[in-house]
């Protein structure tokens, strides 16, 4: 078991770049893992091959190209790193340039005060039992991808990786923000799709999932999206080029070790269930498809 965790540590360290802050992160993570590995009282059902696939999938997501270079005048990249004895916070996120449009403050205020709220996170961690942290530091990490499929709105995917004090492996979750640049409004499912279209869209996503499972493109032990899960995650999407990609947390559509968290569907397959406002917002993409 200790050999598995040693290899895990090597993988994490090797994935870091030559950045002092990221080096600090990797040291804290390595220390946390080593403490877990030396705790003989903990029995872990852990397959290194499964973790390796999960880590490779996560790295692949983080290395995916996005549109931040073309949006360099619109966004202001921000980062926050705090390393304490019992926990670490590492957040990367974009703010919109309010010099371009003062109404972009709506996006920035929501991001800082509701989605992230670093003060609340720190306060929550600092009031926890430090004796528990002595063995297993809490680690909260967040990175993002930003997409600009057309000039009308942006999609931001926030990727969260959390190490909790009583779990040896990270837990992954996703949050998306879709923002109308012209009207300075957030976009959710109802802003794009017709009323009562959820079941038709869920069926379309499940058809794609089954096709990928049967073709061997994704793991056979993934499963279809339930009605309850789709209702909970229907707002968790990003527009990427000519597709809409829906993101789900750990173990919603696939086991965690597969590293599969999303399903992408072409916009052309959704044209019949887009509302008038939705068609207008993705019109540049649809025109490109035509």
mmCIF file of C-alpha atoms in Angstrom, residues 2-178:
data_model
loop_
_atom_site.group_PDB
_atom_site.id
_atom_site.type_symbol
_atom_site.label_atom_id
_atom_site.label_comp_id
_atom_site.label_asym_id
_atom_site.label_seq_id
_atom_site.Cartn_x
_atom_site.Cartn_y
_atom_site.Cartn_z
ATOM 1 C CA UNK A 2 2.805 2.432 0.857
ATOM 2 C CA UNK A 3 4.370 1.824 -2.557
ATOM 3 C CA UNK A 4 1.122 2.930 -4.181
ATOM 4 C CA UNK A 5 1.112 6.183 -2.269
ATOM 5 C CA UNK A 6 4.791 6.759 -3.005
ATOM 6 C CA UNK A 7 4.080 6.482 -6.739
ATOM 7 C CA UNK A 8 1.096 8.800 -6.276
ATOM 8 C CA UNK A 9 3.369 11.392 -4.670
ATOM 9 C CA UNK A 10 5.867 11.123 -7.511
ATOM 10 C CA UNK A 11 3.100 11.650 -10.069
ATOM 11 C CA UNK A 12 1.854 14.762 -8.334
ATOM 12 C CA UNK A 13 5.312 16.277 -7.939
ATOM 13 C CA UNK A 14 6.211 15.488 -11.549
ATOM 14 C CA UNK A 15 3.092 17.247 -12.803
ATOM 15 C CA UNK A 16 4.088 20.574 -11.237
ATOM 16 C CA UNK A 17 5.786 23.388 -13.120
ATOM 17 C CA UNK A 18 8.759 25.408 -11.914
ATOM 18 C CA UNK A 19 6.693 27.853 -9.920
ATOM 19 C CA UNK A 20 7.493 28.530 -6.219
ATOM 20 C CA UNK A 21 3.830 28.714 -5.234
ATOM 21 C CA UNK A 22 2.957 25.491 -7.025
ATOM 22 C CA UNK A 23 6.011 23.862 -5.456
ATOM 23 C CA UNK A 24 4.627 24.804 -2.037
ATOM 24 C CA UNK A 25 1.311 23.236 -2.972
ATOM 25 C CA UNK A 26 2.926 19.977 -4.047
ATOM 26 C CA UNK A 27 4.944 19.760 -0.825
ATOM 27 C CA UNK A 28 1.808 20.142 1.295
ATOM 28 C CA UNK A 29 -0.063 17.563 -0.765
ATOM 29 C CA UNK A 30 2.858 15.141 -0.552
ATOM 30 C CA UNK A 31 3.014 15.623 3.210
ATOM 31 C CA UNK A 32 -0.708 14.940 3.506
ATOM 32 C CA UNK A 33 -0.433 11.751 1.455
ATOM 33 C CA UNK A 34 2.575 10.500 3.405
ATOM 34 C CA UNK A 35 0.678 10.925 6.646
ATOM 35 C CA UNK A 36 -2.183 8.904 5.253
ATOM 36 C CA UNK A 37 0.193 6.215 3.999
ATOM 37 C CA UNK A 38 1.821 5.804 7.423
ATOM 38 C CA UNK A 39 -1.479 5.506 9.298
ATOM 39 C CA UNK A 40 -1.602 1.746 9.866
ATOM 40 C CA UNK A 41 -5.069 1.992 11.386
ATOM 41 C CA UNK A 42 -6.587 3.051 8.073
ATOM 42 C CA UNK A 43 -7.550 0.346 5.599
ATOM 43 C CA UNK A 44 -7.980 1.535 2.030
ATOM 44 C CA UNK A 45 -9.585 -0.175 -0.919
ATOM 45 C CA UNK A 46 -7.442 1.535 -3.523
ATOM 46 C CA UNK A 47 -6.380 0.538 -7.027
ATOM 47 C CA UNK A 48 -3.411 2.555 -8.269
ATOM 48 C CA UNK A 49 -4.321 1.893 -11.911
ATOM 49 C CA UNK A 50 -7.708 3.465 -11.329
ATOM 50 C CA UNK A 51 -6.187 6.510 -9.669
ATOM 51 C CA UNK A 52 -3.673 6.884 -12.494
ATOM 52 C CA UNK A 53 -6.478 6.941 -15.046
ATOM 53 C CA UNK A 54 -8.373 9.482 -12.943
ATOM 54 C CA UNK A 55 -5.325 11.719 -12.620
ATOM 55 C CA UNK A 56 -4.560 11.496 -16.344
ATOM 56 C CA UNK A 57 -8.165 12.450 -17.141
ATOM 57 C CA UNK A 58 -7.994 15.390 -14.752
ATOM 58 C CA UNK A 59 -4.714 16.571 -16.250
ATOM 59 C CA UNK A 60 -6.193 16.238 -19.724
ATOM 60 C CA UNK A 61 -9.072 18.508 -18.719
ATOM 61 C CA UNK A 62 -6.778 21.146 -17.244
ATOM 62 C CA UNK A 63 -4.564 21.112 -20.337
ATOM 63 C CA UNK A 64 -7.496 21.515 -22.704
ATOM 64 C CA UNK A 65 -7.337 24.639 -24.824
ATOM 65 C CA UNK A 66 -9.749 27.433 -23.974
ATOM 66 C CA UNK A 67 -10.239 31.019 -25.155
ATOM 67 C CA UNK A 68 -8.429 32.991 -22.469
ATOM 68 C CA UNK A 69 -5.784 34.237 -24.911
ATOM 69 C CA UNK A 70 -8.393 35.768 -27.202
ATOM 70 C CA UNK A 71 -10.167 37.217 -24.158
ATOM 71 C CA UNK A 72 -7.103 38.805 -22.589
ATOM 72 C CA UNK A 73 -8.672 42.280 -22.734
ATOM 73 C CA UNK A 74 -11.937 41.085 -21.242
ATOM 74 C CA UNK A 75 -10.730 38.975 -18.330
ATOM 75 C CA UNK A 76 -8.394 39.661 -15.432
ATOM 76 C CA UNK A 77 -6.816 36.378 -14.251
ATOM 77 C CA UNK A 78 -6.656 36.080 -10.469
ATOM 78 C CA UNK A 79 -5.082 33.575 -8.126
ATOM 79 C CA UNK A 80 -5.115 33.034 -4.377
ATOM 80 C CA UNK A 81 -2.801 30.752 -2.419
ATOM 81 C CA UNK A 82 -2.810 30.277 1.344
ATOM 82 C CA UNK A 83 -0.823 27.519 3.027
ATOM 83 C CA UNK A 84 -1.366 26.930 6.724
ATOM 84 C CA UNK A 85 -0.272 24.082 8.942
ATOM 85 C CA UNK A 86 -3.624 22.309 8.716
ATOM 86 C CA UNK A 87 -5.044 23.386 5.374
ATOM 87 C CA UNK A 88 -4.297 24.874 1.980
ATOM 88 C CA UNK A 89 -6.355 27.012 -0.376
ATOM 89 C CA UNK A 90 -5.398 27.386 -4.028
ATOM 90 C CA UNK A 91 -7.857 29.207 -6.277
ATOM 91 C CA UNK A 92 -7.546 30.451 -9.846
ATOM 92 C CA UNK A 93 -10.420 32.426 -11.327
ATOM 93 C CA UNK A 94 -11.194 35.196 -13.841
ATOM 94 C CA UNK A 95 -12.736 38.587 -13.216
ATOM 95 C CA UNK A 96 -14.285 40.619 -16.002
ATOM 96 C CA UNK A 97 -12.777 43.983 -16.867
ATOM 97 C CA UNK A 98 -15.222 46.553 -15.527
ATOM 98 C CA UNK A 99 -13.444 49.276 -17.482
ATOM 99 C CA UNK A 100 -15.035 47.780 -20.588
ATOM 100 C CA UNK A 101 -18.485 47.647 -19.008
ATOM 101 C CA UNK A 102 -19.277 48.676 -15.452
ATOM 102 C CA UNK A 103 -22.183 46.215 -15.417
ATOM 103 C CA UNK A 104 -19.665 43.364 -15.440
ATOM 104 C CA UNK A 105 -19.500 43.977 -11.699
ATOM 105 C CA UNK A 106 -22.537 41.701 -11.504
ATOM 106 C CA UNK A 107 -20.388 38.770 -12.626
ATOM 107 C CA UNK A 108 -17.464 39.719 -10.386
ATOM 108 C CA UNK A 109 -19.556 40.270 -7.272
ATOM 109 C CA UNK A 110 -21.348 36.954 -7.641
ATOM 110 C CA UNK A 111 -18.094 35.100 -8.243
ATOM 111 C CA UNK A 112 -16.305 36.605 -5.238
ATOM 112 C CA UNK A 113 -19.173 36.740 -2.769
ATOM 113 C CA UNK A 114 -21.203 33.649 -3.594
ATOM 114 C CA UNK A 115 -19.280 31.139 -5.669
ATOM 115 C CA UNK A 116 -15.882 31.455 -3.982
ATOM 116 C CA UNK A 117 -16.196 33.570 -0.804
ATOM 117 C CA UNK A 118 -12.699 32.890 0.499
ATOM 118 C CA UNK A 119 -13.389 34.443 3.903
ATOM 119 C CA UNK A 120 -16.169 31.968 4.599
ATOM 120 C CA UNK A 121 -14.060 29.021 3.433
ATOM 121 C CA UNK A 122 -11.156 30.042 5.648
ATOM 122 C CA UNK A 123 -13.413 30.641 8.631
ATOM 123 C CA UNK A 124 -14.981 27.207 8.180
ATOM 124 C CA UNK A 125 -11.602 25.488 8.004
ATOM 125 C CA UNK A 126 -10.090 27.382 10.924
ATOM 126 C CA UNK A 127 -12.885 26.465 13.322
ATOM 127 C CA UNK A 128 -12.477 22.730 12.660
ATOM 128 C CA UNK A 129 -10.712 20.302 14.970
ATOM 129 C CA UNK A 130 -6.980 20.883 14.469
ATOM 130 C CA UNK A 131 -6.119 17.469 15.928
ATOM 131 C CA UNK A 132 -7.749 15.930 12.869
ATOM 132 C CA UNK A 133 -5.860 18.274 10.574
ATOM 133 C CA UNK A 134 -2.638 17.168 12.279
ATOM 134 C CA UNK A 135 -2.872 13.912 10.323
ATOM 135 C CA UNK A 136 -4.785 14.907 7.222
ATOM 136 C CA UNK A 137 -4.633 18.541 6.100
ATOM 137 C CA UNK A 138 -7.626 19.842 4.195
ATOM 138 C CA UNK A 139 -6.845 20.993 0.659
ATOM 139 C CA UNK A 140 -9.152 23.099 -1.506
ATOM 140 C CA UNK A 141 -8.098 23.727 -5.101
ATOM 141 C CA UNK A 142 -9.934 25.365 -7.987
ATOM 142 C CA UNK A 143 -8.981 26.119 -11.571
ATOM 143 C CA UNK A 144 -11.024 27.186 -14.578
ATOM 144 C CA UNK A 145 -11.529 27.123 -18.334
ATOM 145 C CA UNK A 146 -13.221 29.982 -20.167
ATOM 146 C CA UNK A 147 -14.940 29.731 -23.547
ATOM 147 C CA UNK A 148 -16.238 32.340 -25.949
ATOM 148 C CA UNK A 149 -18.163 30.481 -28.667
ATOM 149 C CA UNK A 150 -19.497 33.767 -30.012
ATOM 150 C CA UNK A 151 -19.401 37.475 -29.212
ATOM 151 C CA UNK A 152 -22.606 37.350 -27.176
ATOM 152 C CA UNK A 153 -21.623 35.429 -24.081
ATOM 153 C CA UNK A 154 -18.908 33.553 -22.247
ATOM 154 C CA UNK A 155 -18.941 30.212 -20.465
ATOM 155 C CA UNK A 156 -16.676 29.542 -17.488
ATOM 156 C CA UNK A 157 -16.038 26.035 -16.166
ATOM 157 C CA UNK A 158 -14.722 25.887 -12.586
ATOM 158 C CA UNK A 159 -12.973 22.661 -11.696
ATOM 159 C CA UNK A 160 -12.769 21.897 -7.970
ATOM 160 C CA UNK A 161 -10.417 19.342 -6.417
ATOM 161 C CA UNK A 162 -10.817 18.826 -2.672
ATOM 162 C CA UNK A 163 -8.809 16.634 -0.316
ATOM 163 C CA UNK A 164 -10.810 16.094 2.864
ATOM 164 C CA UNK A 165 -9.263 15.155 6.204
ATOM 165 C CA UNK A 166 -10.845 11.689 6.294
ATOM 166 C CA UNK A 167 -10.476 10.656 2.645
ATOM 167 C CA UNK A 168 -7.241 9.625 0.901
ATOM 168 C CA UNK A 169 -8.323 10.565 -2.613
ATOM 169 C CA UNK A 170 -9.558 13.883 -3.979
ATOM 170 C CA UNK A 171 -13.213 14.637 -4.619
ATOM 171 C CA UNK A 172 -14.027 16.419 -7.862
ATOM 172 C CA UNK A 173 -16.895 18.768 -8.574
ATOM 173 C CA UNK A 174 -17.771 21.341 -11.222
ATOM 174 C CA UNK A 175 -19.561 24.677 -11.379
ATOM 175 C CA UNK A 176 -20.261 26.664 -14.525
ATOM 176 C CA UNK A 177 -21.171 30.290 -15.125
ATOM 177 C CA UNK A 178 -22.667 31.432 -18.415
#
